[in-house]
XYZ file of C-alpha atoms in Angstrom:
737
model
C 116.915 -54.828 23.021
C 116.329 -52.831 26.213
C 112.675 -52.077 25.729
C 111.483 -54.710 28.200
C 113.817 -53.638 31.025
C 112.216 -52.339 34.197
C 112.870 -48.620 34.936
C 115.319 -48.104 37.769
C 113.903 -44.857 39.085
C 112.573 -46.469 42.256
C 115.802 -47.782 43.716
C 119.464 -47.046 43.902
C 120.398 -49.251 40.946
C 120.123 -46.168 38.754
C 123.497 -45.027 40.091
C 125.070 -48.271 38.985
C 123.530 -47.799 35.560
C 124.985 -44.285 35.287
C 128.436 -45.597 36.165
C 127.921 -48.349 33.676
C 127.061 -45.851 30.918
C 129.945 -43.552 31.825
C 132.420 -46.386 31.827
C 131.479 -47.753 28.471
C 131.174 -44.381 26.822
C 128.647 -43.195 24.379
C 128.669 -46.447 22.471
C 125.964 -47.974 24.668
C 124.102 -44.659 24.762
C 124.026 -44.557 21.010
C 122.314 -47.899 20.908
C 119.547 -46.806 23.185
C 119.364 -43.205 24.337
C 116.442 -43.806 26.634
C 118.728 -45.433 29.247
C 120.586 -42.169 29.914
C 117.353 -40.300 30.049
C 116.046 -42.690 32.696
C 119.208 -42.264 34.772
C 119.096 -38.491 34.601
C 115.455 -38.491 35.584
C 116.293 -40.820 38.520
C 119.112 -38.570 39.765
C 117.017 -35.442 39.503
C 114.190 -37.167 41.329
C 116.490 -38.208 44.220
C 117.894 -34.665 44.489
C 114.413 -33.210 44.532
C 113.404 -35.654 47.278
C 116.418 -34.668 49.369
C 115.638 -31.009 49.025
C 112.044 -31.661 49.939
C 112.921 -33.574 53.111
C 115.453 -30.978 54.263
C 112.963 -28.139 54.152
C 112.396 -26.769 57.658
C 108.916 -27.001 59.125
C 107.805 -29.732 56.813
C 107.075 -33.227 58.285
C 108.510 -36.251 56.621
C 105.981 -38.581 55.051
C 107.350 -42.121 55.237
C 105.209 -44.737 53.513
C 104.561 -48.003 55.372
C 106.707 -50.865 54.097
C 105.072 -54.201 53.438
C 108.250 -56.060 54.447
C 110.282 -53.956 56.863
C 113.986 -54.618 57.064
C 115.020 -56.884 59.999
C 118.194 -56.159 61.996
C 121.425 -58.178 61.746
C 120.733 -59.946 58.456
C 124.122 -61.726 58.419
C 123.655 -63.123 61.928
C 120.155 -64.279 61.096
C 121.339 -65.913 57.915
C 124.175 -67.758 59.692
C 121.845 -68.942 62.468
C 119.272 -70.205 59.983
C 121.972 -71.980 57.998
C 123.345 -73.646 61.152
C 119.916 -74.899 62.184
C 119.259 -76.199 58.689
C 122.596 -78.017 58.684
C 121.938 -79.572 62.119
C 118.480 -80.662 61.005
C 119.957 -82.218 57.878
C 122.636 -84.084 59.846
C 120.175 -85.334 62.441
C 117.787 -86.533 59.789
C 120.583 -88.544 58.194
C 121.801 -89.976 61.513
C 118.305 -91.061 62.556
C 115.946 -89.805 65.216
C 116.502 -92.810 67.492
C 119.954 -91.606 68.493
C 119.022 -88.174 69.779
C 115.729 -89.480 71.158
C 117.660 -91.933 73.347
C 120.223 -89.270 74.222
C 117.506 -86.890 75.417
C 115.862 -89.720 77.357
C 119.111 -90.610 79.137
C 119.955 -87.008 80.017
C 116.438 -86.253 81.246
C 116.313 -89.311 83.487
C 119.741 -88.507 84.933
C 118.575 -84.980 85.760
C 115.391 -86.275 87.390
C 117.301 -88.914 89.366
C 119.892 -86.425 90.579
C 117.235 -83.861 91.551
C 115.336 -86.543 93.434
C 118.447 -87.758 95.279
C 119.472 -84.179 96.075
C 116.061 -83.457 97.615
C 116.013 -86.710 99.570
C 119.504 -86.086 100.990
C 118.567 -82.603 102.155
C 115.357 -83.837 103.797
C 117.153 -86.776 105.436
C 119.883 -84.497 106.795
C 117.233 -82.224 108.269
C 115.606 -85.213 109.964
C 118.934 -86.430 111.371
C 119.876 -82.927 112.532
C 116.572 -82.544 114.375
C 116.983 -85.929 116.027
C 120.550 -85.185 117.146
C 119.632 -81.744 118.472
C 117.110 -83.331 120.827
C 119.725 -85.591 122.413
C 119.001 -86.138 126.097
C 115.222 -86.065 125.790
C 113.995 -89.503 124.765
C 110.356 -88.479 124.392
C 111.094 -85.610 122.011
C 113.567 -87.749 120.116
C 110.937 -90.454 119.714
C 108.381 -87.907 118.498
C 110.822 -86.484 115.955
C 111.834 -89.975 114.844
C 108.288 -91.153 114.097
C 106.589 -87.882 113.070
C 108.866 -87.212 110.116
C 108.441 -90.546 108.252
C 104.725 -90.695 109.121
C 104.195 -87.259 107.602
C 106.216 -88.154 104.506
C 104.492 -91.473 103.776
C 101.036 -90.053 104.501
C 101.589 -87.141 102.139
C 103.059 -89.493 99.529
C 99.964 -91.699 99.679
C 97.503 -88.781 99.599
C 99.199 -86.982 96.718
C 99.831 -90.055 94.572
C 96.368 -91.534 95.075
C 94.639 -88.215 94.368
C 96.692 -87.600 91.239
C 96.658 -91.163 89.899
C 95.534 -94.296 91.786
C 97.755 -96.379 89.480
C 100.930 -94.761 90.855
C 101.200 -97.006 93.913
C 103.751 -99.779 94.221
C 106.727 -100.549 92.057
C 105.257 -100.293 88.562
C 107.412 -103.039 87.061
C 104.643 -105.714 87.108
C 102.375 -103.365 85.152
C 105.170 -102.573 82.686
C 105.794 -106.282 82.107
C 102.105 -106.628 81.277
C 102.145 -103.621 78.926
C 105.153 -105.008 77.055
C 103.152 -108.142 76.219
C 100.747 -106.012 74.172
C 98.066 -105.439 76.827
C 96.800 -101.855 77.119
C 96.591 -100.620 80.716
C 95.006 -97.200 80.825
C 96.518 -94.348 82.865
C 99.755 -96.211 83.584
C 101.909 -94.234 81.129
C 100.311 -90.780 81.391
C 101.930 -87.544 82.523
C 99.525 -87.333 85.454
C 100.858 -90.640 86.696
C 104.387 -89.328 86.066
C 103.889 -86.357 88.396
C 102.276 -88.555 91.051
C 105.124 -91.069 90.849
C 107.930 -88.487 91.048
C 106.511 -86.538 93.990
C 105.287 -89.639 95.817
C 108.575 -91.510 95.392
C 110.585 -88.524 96.635
C 108.511 -88.378 99.817
C 108.716 -92.154 100.288
C 112.511 -92.092 100.029
C 112.688 -89.091 102.371
C 111.155 -91.287 105.088
C 114.598 -92.894 105.239
C 115.547 -96.434 106.144
C 112.768 -96.463 108.732
C 110.386 -98.290 106.418
C 113.161 -99.787 104.262
C 111.997 -98.813 100.763
C 113.963 -98.238 97.557
C 113.889 -96.381 94.272
C 114.633 -98.704 91.351
C 111.181 -100.052 90.425
C 109.274 -96.736 90.439
C 112.109 -95.013 88.623
C 111.968 -97.601 85.846
C 108.255 -96.786 85.607
C 109.048 -93.050 85.507
C 111.578 -93.637 82.734
C 108.994 -95.567 80.707
C 106.449 -92.765 81.082
C 109.067 -90.249 79.943
C 109.887 -92.402 76.911
C 106.186 -92.639 76.036
C 105.783 -88.861 76.222
C 108.913 -88.232 74.153
C 107.710 -90.813 71.645
C 104.463 -88.904 71.260
C 106.379 -85.684 70.645
C 108.602 -87.388 68.076
C 105.577 -88.822 66.280
C 103.998 -85.367 66.156
C 107.154 -83.694 64.829
C 108.250 -86.305 62.298
C 104.680 -87.232 61.238
C 105.711 -90.888 61.412
C 103.455 -93.662 62.592
C 104.729 -95.211 65.851
C 104.015 -98.917 65.616
C 104.007 -101.449 68.424
C 107.511 -102.643 67.611
C 109.017 -99.168 67.962
C 107.105 -98.573 71.184
C 108.310 -101.885 72.600
C 111.940 -101.084 71.771
C 111.804 -97.683 73.452
C 110.111 -99.002 76.591
C 112.790 -101.673 77.035
C 115.493 -99.035 76.512
C 113.711 -96.812 79.051
C 113.869 -99.620 81.621
C 117.643 -99.823 81.132
C 117.927 -96.048 81.551
C 115.919 -96.209 84.771
C 118.330 -98.659 86.412
C 121.418 -96.916 85.016
C 120.257 -93.520 86.305
C 119.746 -94.918 89.811
C 123.153 -96.548 90.246
C 125.262 -95.194 87.399
C 125.530 -98.772 86.112
C 124.745 -98.953 82.363
C 125.723 -102.573 81.648
C 123.743 -104.146 84.479
C 120.880 -101.765 83.661
C 120.597 -103.183 80.156
C 120.822 -106.768 81.393
C 118.232 -106.074 84.091
C 115.790 -104.737 81.506
C 116.349 -107.816 79.353
C 115.844 -110.268 82.231
C 112.967 -108.591 84.048
C 110.999 -106.516 81.572
C 110.779 -108.672 78.467
C 109.895 -112.306 77.870
C 111.991 -112.215 74.676
C 114.563 -109.734 73.438
C 115.799 -108.896 69.941
C 119.567 -108.501 69.679
C 119.118 -105.529 67.341
C 117.726 -103.557 70.311
C 120.933 -103.924 72.313
C 122.481 -100.715 71.024
C 119.414 -98.677 71.994
C 119.556 -99.872 75.576
C 123.319 -99.451 75.890
C 123.395 -96.009 74.292
C 120.561 -94.598 76.402
C 121.834 -96.244 79.597
C 125.376 -94.961 79.001
C 124.112 -91.411 78.451
C 122.032 -91.595 81.618
C 124.776 -93.129 83.763
C 127.439 -90.710 82.519
C 125.221 -87.688 83.121
C 124.277 -88.972 86.580
C 127.935 -89.394 87.565
C 128.838 -86.038 86.028
C 126.201 -84.233 88.078
C 127.698 -85.729 91.238
C 131.059 -84.232 90.299
C 129.511 -80.837 89.584
C 127.782 -80.952 92.987
C 131.162 -81.559 94.695
C 130.041 -84.963 95.955
C 132.953 -86.627 94.160
C 136.248 -85.390 92.787
C 135.887 -87.357 89.581
C 133.704 -90.083 88.086
C 134.260 -93.042 90.397
C 132.168 -95.909 91.787
C 129.370 -95.025 94.190
C 130.632 -97.500 96.809
C 134.408 -97.493 96.591
C 136.007 -100.522 98.237
C 139.561 -101.339 99.330
C 139.645 -105.056 98.696
C 142.958 -106.770 98.074
C 143.097 -107.346 94.337
C 146.218 -109.498 93.977
C 144.732 -112.365 96.052
C 141.100 -111.537 96.953
C 139.958 -115.065 97.822
C 141.306 -118.589 98.079
C 140.015 -121.629 96.196
C 138.294 -123.268 99.248
C 136.268 -120.080 99.692
C 134.485 -120.888 96.429
C 132.642 -123.692 98.199
C 131.656 -121.271 100.954
C 130.147 -118.974 98.297
C 128.156 -121.967 97.009
C 126.832 -122.548 100.535
C 125.967 -118.844 100.706
C 124.007 -119.219 97.462
C 122.073 -122.166 98.898
C 121.195 -120.178 102.028
C 120.058 -117.178 99.997
C 118.036 -119.392 97.655
C 116.150 -121.038 100.524
C 115.517 -117.733 102.309
C 114.315 -116.138 99.063
C 111.748 -118.922 98.594
C 110.435 -118.375 102.117
C 110.351 -114.612 101.603
C 108.542 -114.812 98.244
C 105.989 -117.278 99.582
C 105.234 -115.181 102.676
C 105.043 -111.937 100.728
C 102.668 -113.334 98.115
C 100.470 -114.994 100.743
C 100.209 -111.768 102.720
C 99.240 -109.759 99.643
C 96.705 -112.416 98.712
C 95.214 -112.335 102.218
C 94.855 -108.552 102.053
C 93.140 -108.860 98.680
C 90.705 -111.467 100.005
C 89.961 -109.894 103.376
C 86.768 -107.830 103.069
C 87.450 -105.622 106.094
C 90.954 -104.645 104.973
C 89.744 -104.039 101.424
C 86.947 -101.754 102.584
C 89.348 -99.893 104.845
C 91.972 -99.578 102.071
C 89.362 -98.338 99.599
C 88.605 -95.246 101.681
C 91.515 -94.794 104.100
C 94.703 -95.593 102.212
C 96.572 -92.651 103.718
C 95.565 -93.733 107.231
C 96.810 -97.267 106.497
C 100.187 -95.958 105.307
C 100.484 -93.678 108.310
C 99.661 -96.428 110.817
C 102.021 -98.891 109.157
C 104.829 -96.304 109.163
C 104.137 -95.472 112.810
C 104.457 -99.140 113.704
C 107.685 -99.662 111.749
C 109.239 -96.389 112.934
C 108.506 -97.238 116.549
C 110.357 -100.542 116.175
C 113.404 -98.881 114.577
C 113.687 -96.090 117.179
C 117.452 -95.935 117.913
C 116.992 -95.655 121.659
C 114.808 -98.786 121.603
C 115.094 -101.906 119.461
C 116.604 -99.836 116.664
C 119.975 -99.834 118.428
C 120.223 -103.556 117.613
C 119.495 -102.995 113.890
C 121.818 -100.084 112.970
C 118.668 -98.042 112.332
C 120.489 -94.692 112.399
C 122.270 -95.503 109.138
C 120.743 -94.565 105.804
C 120.409 -97.028 102.937
C 123.666 -95.853 101.369
C 125.500 -95.954 104.691
C 124.249 -99.479 105.324
C 125.751 -100.704 102.044
C 128.996 -98.790 102.633
C 129.411 -100.373 106.060
C 128.680 -103.868 104.774
C 131.261 -103.523 101.968
C 133.987 -102.642 104.478
C 137.107 -104.705 103.813
C 138.066 -104.821 107.484
C 136.984 -107.592 109.861
C 134.538 -106.327 112.474
C 135.722 -108.930 114.970
C 139.225 -107.446 115.035
C 137.919 -103.874 115.067
C 135.565 -104.533 117.995
C 138.434 -105.918 120.111
C 140.635 -102.886 119.514
C 138.071 -100.084 119.906
C 135.689 -98.716 122.518
C 132.074 -99.428 121.608
C 130.405 -96.479 123.283
C 127.206 -95.322 121.615
C 127.889 -91.891 120.140
C 125.315 -89.188 119.564
C 126.312 -88.660 115.937
C 127.036 -91.180 113.199
C 130.738 -91.363 112.368
C 131.031 -91.578 108.546
C 134.543 -93.036 108.823
C 133.514 -95.775 111.264
C 130.041 -96.855 110.230
C 130.715 -100.366 111.550
C 130.336 -99.057 115.138
C 126.550 -98.859 114.682
C 126.558 -102.618 114.080
C 128.538 -103.388 117.225
C 126.465 -103.018 120.383
C 128.475 -103.140 123.628
C 126.394 -105.977 125.133
C 124.800 -107.542 122.059
C 127.941 -107.916 119.844
C 127.774 -107.493 116.108
C 126.814 -111.150 115.609
C 123.649 -110.621 117.603
C 122.984 -107.339 115.813
C 123.246 -108.955 112.386
C 120.988 -111.878 113.338
C 118.428 -109.546 114.938
C 118.516 -107.346 111.808
C 117.882 -110.342 109.548
C 114.973 -111.569 111.669
C 113.238 -108.195 112.091
C 113.767 -106.813 108.604
C 112.459 -110.031 107.047
C 108.862 -109.441 108.111
C 109.137 -105.640 108.271
C 110.005 -105.545 104.590
C 107.035 -107.789 103.789
C 104.725 -105.430 105.697
C 106.199 -102.401 103.912
C 105.296 -103.875 100.514
C 101.585 -103.644 101.390
C 101.552 -99.826 101.631
C 99.779 -98.107 98.679
C 102.489 -95.572 97.845
C 105.179 -95.311 95.146
C 108.147 -97.326 96.382
C 110.743 -99.798 95.177
C 111.803 -103.053 96.758
C 115.044 -103.945 94.970
C 117.427 -101.888 97.130
C 116.070 -103.343 100.417
C 116.526 -106.946 99.241
C 120.012 -106.033 97.968
C 120.927 -104.751 101.438
C 119.319 -107.765 103.082
C 121.417 -110.090 100.913
C 124.544 -108.086 101.741
C 123.826 -108.554 105.457
C 123.523 -112.322 104.918
C 126.840 -112.329 103.060
C 128.492 -110.224 105.759
C 127.281 -112.626 108.438
C 128.761 -115.607 106.572
C 132.011 -113.725 105.981
C 132.392 -112.768 109.647
C 131.715 -116.370 110.721
C 134.355 -117.664 108.302
C 136.797 -115.020 109.550
C 136.063 -116.104 113.141
C 136.666 -119.781 112.307
C 139.861 -118.970 110.369
C 141.296 -115.935 112.184
C 144.627 -116.187 110.369
C 143.037 -116.960 107.020
C 143.014 -120.083 104.872
C 146.387 -121.671 104.171
C 147.243 -122.056 100.503
C 150.671 -122.953 99.219
C 152.156 -122.541 102.676
C 150.855 -118.962 102.952
C 147.908 -117.797 105.063
C 145.589 -115.470 103.148
C 143.238 -113.412 105.351
C 139.469 -113.607 104.936
C 137.716 -110.502 103.525
C 134.145 -110.476 104.943
C 133.188 -107.579 102.668
C 133.705 -109.828 99.657
C 130.904 -112.100 100.890
C 128.628 -109.065 101.222
C 129.093 -108.528 97.489
C 127.311 -111.809 96.778
C 123.976 -110.425 95.595
C 122.510 -113.919 95.690
C 119.404 -113.005 97.686
C 118.391 -110.090 95.451
C 119.134 -112.158 92.354
C 117.005 -115.035 93.631
C 114.101 -112.747 94.608
C 114.025 -111.082 91.184
C 115.154 -114.158 89.178
C 118.019 -112.188 87.608
C 121.746 -112.660 87.129
C 122.430 -108.997 86.399
C 122.561 -108.252 90.131
C 125.984 -109.931 90.214
C 127.254 -107.427 87.692
C 125.431 -104.547 89.397
C 127.373 -104.856 92.660
C 130.658 -104.784 90.755
C 129.651 -101.658 88.859
C 128.641 -100.112 92.191
C 131.962 -100.962 93.853
C 134.241 -100.572 90.842
C 136.054 -103.895 91.266
C 135.569 -107.388 89.842
C 138.021 -109.376 91.963
C 135.219 -111.562 93.391
C 133.345 -111.905 90.117
C 133.510 -115.697 89.698
C 132.507 -116.768 93.246
C 129.752 -114.123 93.394
C 128.354 -115.221 90.040
C 128.452 -118.816 91.208
C 126.485 -117.920 94.361
C 123.883 -116.013 92.322
C 123.476 -118.947 89.925
C 122.922 -121.419 92.753
C 120.406 -119.144 94.488
C 118.555 -118.564 91.200
C 118.367 -122.280 90.484
C 116.661 -122.903 93.829
C 114.297 -119.911 93.653
C 113.181 -120.489 90.061
C 112.485 -124.129 90.853
C 110.008 -123.455 93.638
C 108.750 -119.855 93.469
C 107.857 -117.196 90.881
C 109.838 -113.987 91.017
C 108.822 -111.018 93.132
C 107.345 -109.226 90.108
C 105.585 -112.319 88.729
C 104.124 -112.998 92.165
C 102.730 -109.469 92.284
C 101.206 -109.996 88.837
C 99.534 -113.168 90.080
C 98.116 -111.458 93.181
C 96.885 -108.415 91.244
C 95.459 -110.706 88.537
C 96.971 -108.666 85.749
C 96.421 -110.005 82.190
C 99.956 -111.337 81.973
C 100.928 -114.688 80.512
C 102.810 -116.696 83.183
C 105.762 -118.897 82.367
C 105.537 -122.669 82.119
C 107.953 -123.830 84.764
C 110.242 -126.746 83.999
C 108.811 -128.781 86.868
C 105.501 -129.144 84.996
C 106.410 -132.372 83.218
C 102.805 -133.009 82.204
C 102.726 -129.790 80.181
C 104.489 -131.434 77.223
C 101.539 -133.717 76.533
C 98.900 -130.955 76.658
C 97.509 -129.833 73.288
C 95.318 -126.931 72.209
C 92.317 -129.233 71.857
C 92.288 -129.777 75.625
C 91.911 -126.124 76.645
C 90.525 -124.223 73.619
C 87.184 -122.422 73.861
C 84.583 -123.987 71.561
C 81.671 -121.659 72.396
C 82.227 -119.251 69.528
C 79.749 -117.346 67.369
C 80.522 -117.238 63.644
C 79.412 -114.569 61.201
C 78.233 -115.585 57.752
C 79.086 -113.154 54.983
C 75.463 -113.204 53.889
C 73.899 -112.468 57.269
C 71.177 -109.843 57.448
C 71.057 -106.963 59.869
C 68.874 -108.888 62.322
C 71.133 -111.963 62.284
C 74.266 -109.893 62.872
C 72.554 -108.045 65.697
C 71.511 -111.350 67.258
C 75.098 -112.648 67.198
C 76.412 -109.489 68.845
C 73.751 -109.422 71.543
C 74.095 -113.132 72.377
C 77.847 -113.005 73.110
C 80.437 -110.634 74.493
C 83.417 -111.695 72.387
C 85.766 -108.939 71.326
C 86.526 -110.642 67.979
C 84.230 -112.666 65.724
C 85.297 -115.137 63.021
C 83.886 -114.526 59.534
C 83.128 -117.709 57.569
C 82.028 -118.418 54.010
C 78.716 -119.867 55.154
C 77.188 -121.308 58.303
C 77.421 -124.907 57.040
C 81.049 -125.126 55.969
C 82.460 -122.687 58.580
C 85.532 -122.128 56.422
C 87.396 -119.270 58.052
C 87.980 -116.266 55.769
C 88.700 -113.477 58.260
C 87.805 -111.809 61.526
C 86.212 -108.572 62.637
C 86.424 -106.583 65.843
C 83.227 -106.164 67.813
C 83.511 -102.362 67.926
C 84.135 -102.094 64.190
C 81.273 -104.477 63.433
C 78.844 -102.503 65.575
C 79.854 -99.236 63.938
C 79.602 -100.758 60.459
C 76.118 -102.233 60.798
C 74.885 -99.037 62.377
C 76.034 -96.766 59.572
C 75.356 -99.159 56.695
C 72.001 -100.267 58.078
C 70.726 -96.749 58.546
C 71.865 -95.704 55.073
C 70.228 -98.674 53.332
C 67.095 -98.410 55.447
C 66.700 -94.779 54.462
C 67.508 -95.462 50.810
C 65.327 -98.575 50.338
C 62.612 -97.388 52.744
C 62.629 -100.706 54.630
C 62.571 -101.473 58.352
C 66.021 -101.732 59.875
C 65.555 -105.442 60.691
C 64.913 -106.365 57.032
C 67.956 -104.599 55.605
C 70.594 -106.833 54.007
C 74.047 -105.832 55.244
C 76.831 -107.668 53.450
C 79.981 -108.163 55.539
C 82.180 -108.399 52.470
C 81.787 -104.668 52.044
C 83.578 -103.944 55.297
C 86.828 -102.078 54.831
C 88.056 -103.189 58.294
C 88.072 -106.848 57.332
C 91.029 -108.465 59.114
C 92.662 -111.392 57.319
C 93.685 -114.419 59.345
C 97.464 -114.449 59.629
C 98.016 -117.015 62.388
C 95.975 -120.117 63.133
C 96.391 -122.981 65.550
C 95.656 -126.620 65.028
C 93.940 -128.750 67.700
C 97.085 -130.875 67.837
C 99.386 -127.882 68.537
C 101.187 -128.363 71.834
C 100.800 -126.024 74.791
C 104.460 -124.984 74.615
C 104.189 -124.037 70.937
C 101.035 -122.000 71.535
C 102.652 -120.329 74.546
C 105.715 -119.319 72.525
C 103.576 -117.918 69.704
C 101.595 -115.772 72.117
C 104.798 -114.557 73.781
C 106.861 -113.794 70.688
C 104.075 -112.241 68.609
C 102.248 -110.518 71.489
C 99.022 -112.220 70.430
C 95.820 -111.612 72.343
C 93.711 -114.253 70.588
C 93.843 -116.701 67.697
C 91.454 -119.167 66.074
C 91.789 -122.961 65.947
C 91.031 -124.566 62.575
C 90.877 -128.044 61.096
C 91.253 -128.198 57.303
C 90.255 -124.539 57.139
C 87.144 -125.051 59.271
C 87.046 -123.029 62.497
C 86.459 -125.196 65.565
C 87.406 -122.889 68.453
C 89.605 -120.059 69.646
C 92.314 -119.465 72.250
C 92.950 -116.253 74.184
C 95.389 -115.345 76.910
C 92.723 -116.244 79.456
C 92.652 -119.872 78.337
C 96.448 -120.071 78.282
C 96.785 -118.471 81.697
C 94.192 -120.820 83.171
C 95.841 -123.988 81.871
C 99.280 -122.829 83.126
C 97.812 -122.108 86.560
C 96.107 -125.513 86.572
C 99.432 -127.164 85.817
C 101.048 -125.198 88.653
C 98.388 -126.588 91.015
C 98.878 -130.153 89.767
C 95.768 -130.313 87.565
C 96.274 -131.532 83.989
C 93.405 -130.627 81.624
C 91.461 -133.560 80.227
C 90.552 -133.718 76.548
C 86.839 -132.953 76.152
């Protein structure tokens, strides 16, 4: 019964066995006497070992253990169990949740660190300028040297690290989200160049009037791409195009939310700007990530003692019980019309200037080798104009971007304040009375506002030509707020006691007109800007009139001009599919037969090596249709050019070596290809342009074949679609060939 039991002489279990035998008496010992003998031998052996170790002058011989005991076994066990439990819970919840959480927190940390650095650098610049008060020459040198150094370094660093880091980045992201692969735009090298370059660009201050939103959306997308690669490596899951698209759209929402602490408008902005179509199932991803980013961004401001609690970035004191009267709604409509017309002029001028720079050979040669010099000279020119002791005193140039918005959202009427206060020009900016910088003693604030609108209009267009990381949304938002403030002050001047309603005079609030983000909405073709200003200010009293103004401005801008980002795509000639505008009435009669490409090379399944090689060498198509035979041309599949070249090379060499025939005489059968792509989508020659356009947009298609009764007659790519849309925009309707 006990013959197979292992002897216990090598461990302490022998003691337990002795107790066991003693407790149960000699009954167990009678069954098997060898057990007691083993225990006695074990005890005697332990005693002998103890005596041997305790002998003086004799060294202890400790054998090496294969698995040494580790300290704190209970703590290690509890820690391992906790990690296992967390891993189990996370795996059941889904990796999307904590992926989006990490993305939101990371972008909030990066945004806060960037803002913290920019504030410190801007304060140093202002302190240096104020310390040199009384010496105009030194003040001028300090005013221009600082932004010139910052923009020059930004251009040098970003262009050396990654030439693709210049500009906003949103036009390139829109192109990537359509399925086009743009190399180096979502790499970590571009990430570093964008972060450092954008920080230096923002540190230049309001001198060159640049923002943060566009590049930060690009930074967020690069972070999401990197985190997606890590997740794919850890989970061993295949990241398809759909998953990548969802995370990039969510990253765009996080980018906007981390800039302003506005999660709702961030999600809507990503839907309107970044994607041509949006799946409702992706809403929760955008909202969750944007909420995490916005909450963390606001929380960091509290921890840094910038705010006492989580409040709006631009707190206003508008009257909530009666913020506006009904007749003012028509004034907001007029404001929307003004902003819509000005946005069309701005977009047209900006796109024409960029196009001229692209076409001018001298400027292109200069920009190819001396981009940093171009940025430095442009900054020197703009900084000289905004020098506070010169023309800058008529443009409130001493105020930062945040101070400009805070002053424009002031609920008080500047006309009344200017009559009751002394308008002496102070050395330092008064944070409690920012409106004083808008009120020049001899120029009045009306002249200052009009001069600001005129000068900043073309200065902002010039600033968009600099090859450095910079955004352009915040400047147009401020520009629109200045337009709204001007209209509000004029209305307050015409109705000094307010508009009478129900026998009661209700005063005009000029700051409410500054909330009308109609200009920025018209420039970007978005409605989310209306919601953004209310998340920034924390009040929605003017929601309806502001939304009405944004709608009117959008209707005018979308009728006559592409958006700022679409215009940049057109100038840069990115492979992006433009929209068919509603004014192109002739587009509804255009069919695929009128613009399809008929010069295609077909591959017969029975082609030899020489025939396949001839087809490849005679054309540069990226995809070839595979047909049953050359006579019928019945489409059976397609093959990529790279895969076809690799296949015929390997198969041809193997058969040539095996059959001992020249390579040109080898029969290579295409049906043996394992990368044989079936035809999923086909177009008919009678398919309308709008239907083909929607298919390419929704399915992110790059090309598709045109068939008639199964017989291939042509193909359509994004190039053909883009060309016919551009022809329609120029008034040319394609004629059926």
